[in-house]
Tab-separated table of C-alpha atoms in Angstrom:
chain	number	residue	atom	x	y	z
A	1	MET	CA	167.999	146.387	33.421
A	2	ARG	CA	168.235	142.851	34.814
A	3	PRO	CA	164.811	141.715	33.556
A	4	LEU	CA	165.593	143.132	30.117
A	5	LEU	CA	168.963	141.391	29.986
A	6	LEU	CA	167.523	138.073	31.131
A	7	GLY	CA	164.631	138.464	28.689
A	8	VAL	CA	166.989	139.053	25.785
A	9	ALA	CA	169.086	136.048	26.811
A	10	GLY	CA	165.924	133.948	27.049
A	11	LEU	CA	164.681	135.060	23.634
A	12	TYR	CA	168.099	134.405	22.108
A	13	THR	CA	168.198	130.928	23.650
A	14	THR	CA	164.676	130.176	22.423
A	15	ALA	CA	165.474	131.306	18.884
A	16	LEU	CA	168.713	129.355	18.910
A	17	ALA	CA	166.914	126.243	20.145
A	18	ALA	CA	164.305	126.561	17.399
A	19	VAL	CA	166.989	126.863	14.740
A	20	ALA	CA	168.930	123.929	16.222
A	21	VAL	CA	165.833	121.725	16.312
A	22	ALA	CA	164.890	122.679	12.755
A	23	THR	CA	168.410	121.937	11.604
A	24	GLY	CA	168.353	118.636	13.500
A	25	LEU	CA	165.225	117.627	11.602
A	26	LEU	CA	166.985	118.214	8.302
A	27	LEU	CA	170.302	116.632	9.245
A	28	THR	CA	170.416	113.057	10.440
A	29	ASP	CA	173.912	112.951	11.900
A	30	GLY	CA	172.696	112.030	15.390
A	31	SER	CA	173.781	115.258	17.081
A	32	THR	CA	171.634	116.911	19.711
A	33	PRO	CA	170.631	120.565	19.643
A	34	THR	CA	171.608	120.972	23.306
A	35	THR	CA	175.288	121.371	22.504
A	36	ALA	CA	174.610	124.059	19.912
A	37	VAL	CA	172.293	125.950	22.254
A	38	THR	CA	174.712	125.948	25.194
A	39	LEU	CA	177.620	126.959	22.971
A	40	GLY	CA	175.525	129.735	21.428
A	41	LEU	CA	174.517	131.070	24.842
A	42	LEU	CA	178.145	130.952	25.987
A	43	LEU	CA	179.321	132.914	22.968
A	44	PHE	CA	176.430	135.392	23.326
A	45	THR	CA	177.211	136.209	26.947
A	46	ALA	CA	180.938	136.403	26.234
A	47	ARG	CA	180.259	138.806	23.377
A	48	LEU	CA	178.042	140.976	25.590
A	49	LEU	CA	180.768	141.225	28.195
A	50	ALA	CA	183.522	141.921	25.669
A	51	VAL	CA	181.563	144.645	23.865
A	52	HIS	CA	180.701	146.452	27.088
A	53	GLY	CA	184.258	146.604	28.392
A	54	PHE	CA	184.735	143.344	30.307
A	55	PRO	CA	186.885	141.204	27.980
A	56	GLU	CA	188.749	139.528	30.844
A	57	ALA	CA	185.572	137.973	32.213
A	58	ALA	CA	184.571	136.822	28.734
A	59	ALA	CA	187.963	135.229	28.162
A	60	THR	CA	187.803	133.536	31.549
A	61	GLY	CA	184.419	132.002	30.778
A	62	LEU	CA	185.506	130.767	27.372
A	63	GLY	CA	188.724	129.416	28.865
A	64	ALA	CA	186.778	127.570	31.553
A	65	ALA	CA	184.634	125.851	28.922
A	66	CYS	CA	187.733	124.852	26.957
A	67	ALA	CA	189.445	123.614	30.117
A	68	GLY	CA	186.421	121.494	31.021
A	69	GLN	CA	186.405	119.820	27.635
A	70	ALA	CA	190.180	119.313	27.697
A	71	LEU	CA	189.908	117.794	31.174
A	72	ALA	CA	187.359	115.275	29.898
A	73	ILE	CA	189.704	114.250	27.099
A	74	LEU	CA	192.638	113.972	29.480
A	75	LEU	CA	190.599	111.830	31.870
A	76	LEU	CA	189.713	109.476	29.042
A	77	LEU	CA	193.330	109.225	27.953
A	78	ALA	CA	194.564	108.710	31.508
A	79	GLY	CA	191.922	106.016	31.983
A	80	ARG	CA	193.629	103.922	29.322
A	81	LEU	CA	196.753	103.611	31.416
A	82	PRO	CA	197.054	100.435	33.497
A	83	GLY	CA	195.442	100.832	36.903
A	84	LEU	CA	193.869	104.233	36.154
A	85	GLY	CA	190.604	103.087	34.600
A	86	LEU	CA	188.736	104.751	37.452
A	87	LEU	CA	189.573	108.190	36.027
A	88	ALA	CA	187.600	107.619	32.840
A	89	ARG	CA	184.414	106.428	34.563
A	90	PRO	CA	182.749	109.849	35.026
A	91	VAL	CA	183.162	110.777	31.375
A	92	ASP	CA	182.077	107.315	30.262
A	93	ALA	CA	178.990	107.522	32.467
A	94	VAL	CA	178.008	110.936	31.110
A	95	THR	CA	178.468	109.899	27.479
A	96	ALA	CA	176.641	106.597	28.038
A	97	ALA	CA	173.689	108.332	29.674
A	98	TRP	CA	173.307	111.424	27.485
A	99	GLY	CA	175.310	110.802	24.317
A	100	PRO	CA	178.639	111.971	22.924
A	101	GLY	CA	177.796	115.687	22.966
A	102	ALA	CA	176.938	115.725	26.662
A	103	VAL	CA	180.440	116.592	27.873
A	104	SER	CA	180.580	119.599	25.594
A	105	ALA	CA	177.064	120.647	26.538
A	106	LEU	CA	177.854	120.405	30.254
A	107	ALA	CA	181.102	122.352	29.949
A	108	CYS	CA	179.572	125.084	27.798
A	109	GLY	CA	176.386	125.190	29.872
A	110	ALA	CA	178.261	125.608	33.147
A	111	ALA	CA	180.462	128.346	31.710
A	112	ALA	CA	177.460	130.059	30.101
A	113	GLY	CA	175.575	129.969	33.396
A	114	GLY	CA	178.503	131.522	35.224
A	115	LEU	CA	178.920	134.197	32.576
A	116	LEU	CA	175.191	134.953	32.587
A	117	VAL	CA	175.248	135.478	36.355
A	118	HIS	CA	178.298	137.725	36.013
A	119	THR	CA	176.712	139.561	33.084
A	120	THR	CA	173.527	140.330	34.995
A	121	ALA	CA	175.563	141.600	37.940
A	122	VAL	CA	177.985	143.738	35.930
A	123	LEU	CA	175.844	145.061	33.083
A	124	SER	CA	172.914	146.047	35.260
A	125	ARG	CA	174.956	148.916	36.716
A	126	ALA	CA	174.598	152.341	35.191
A	127	SER	CA	178.384	152.705	34.983
A	128	ALA	CA	178.601	149.815	32.508
A	129	HIS	CA	176.867	151.852	29.796
A	130	THR	CA	178.884	155.075	29.762
């Protein structure tokens, strides 16, 4: 079951990347397809878990992605306070190196990776499909 699950996730990610690249060629807003692909994979794995009876794990993964993005915003806001400019440096470095969508892509990618590991562990059991 694990190879099938990982194969389906890989095919979904490939199809999503192709659609995101094709859309990026048509739209010239400067966004990268990486953010859309990581968000799509996160939502796909969360949906798999929720449908097969593990909604708590799905909610935890989605909440972790939201918390990561909120933390980045809070670090930027706290960095504007006098003497706390050091807090904003990690987020500034990530956005300077990889663009404005990098924080979202990192948060969603980390959560999607964690959910994919949990999904392969939980849904590969025979008891998950009763």
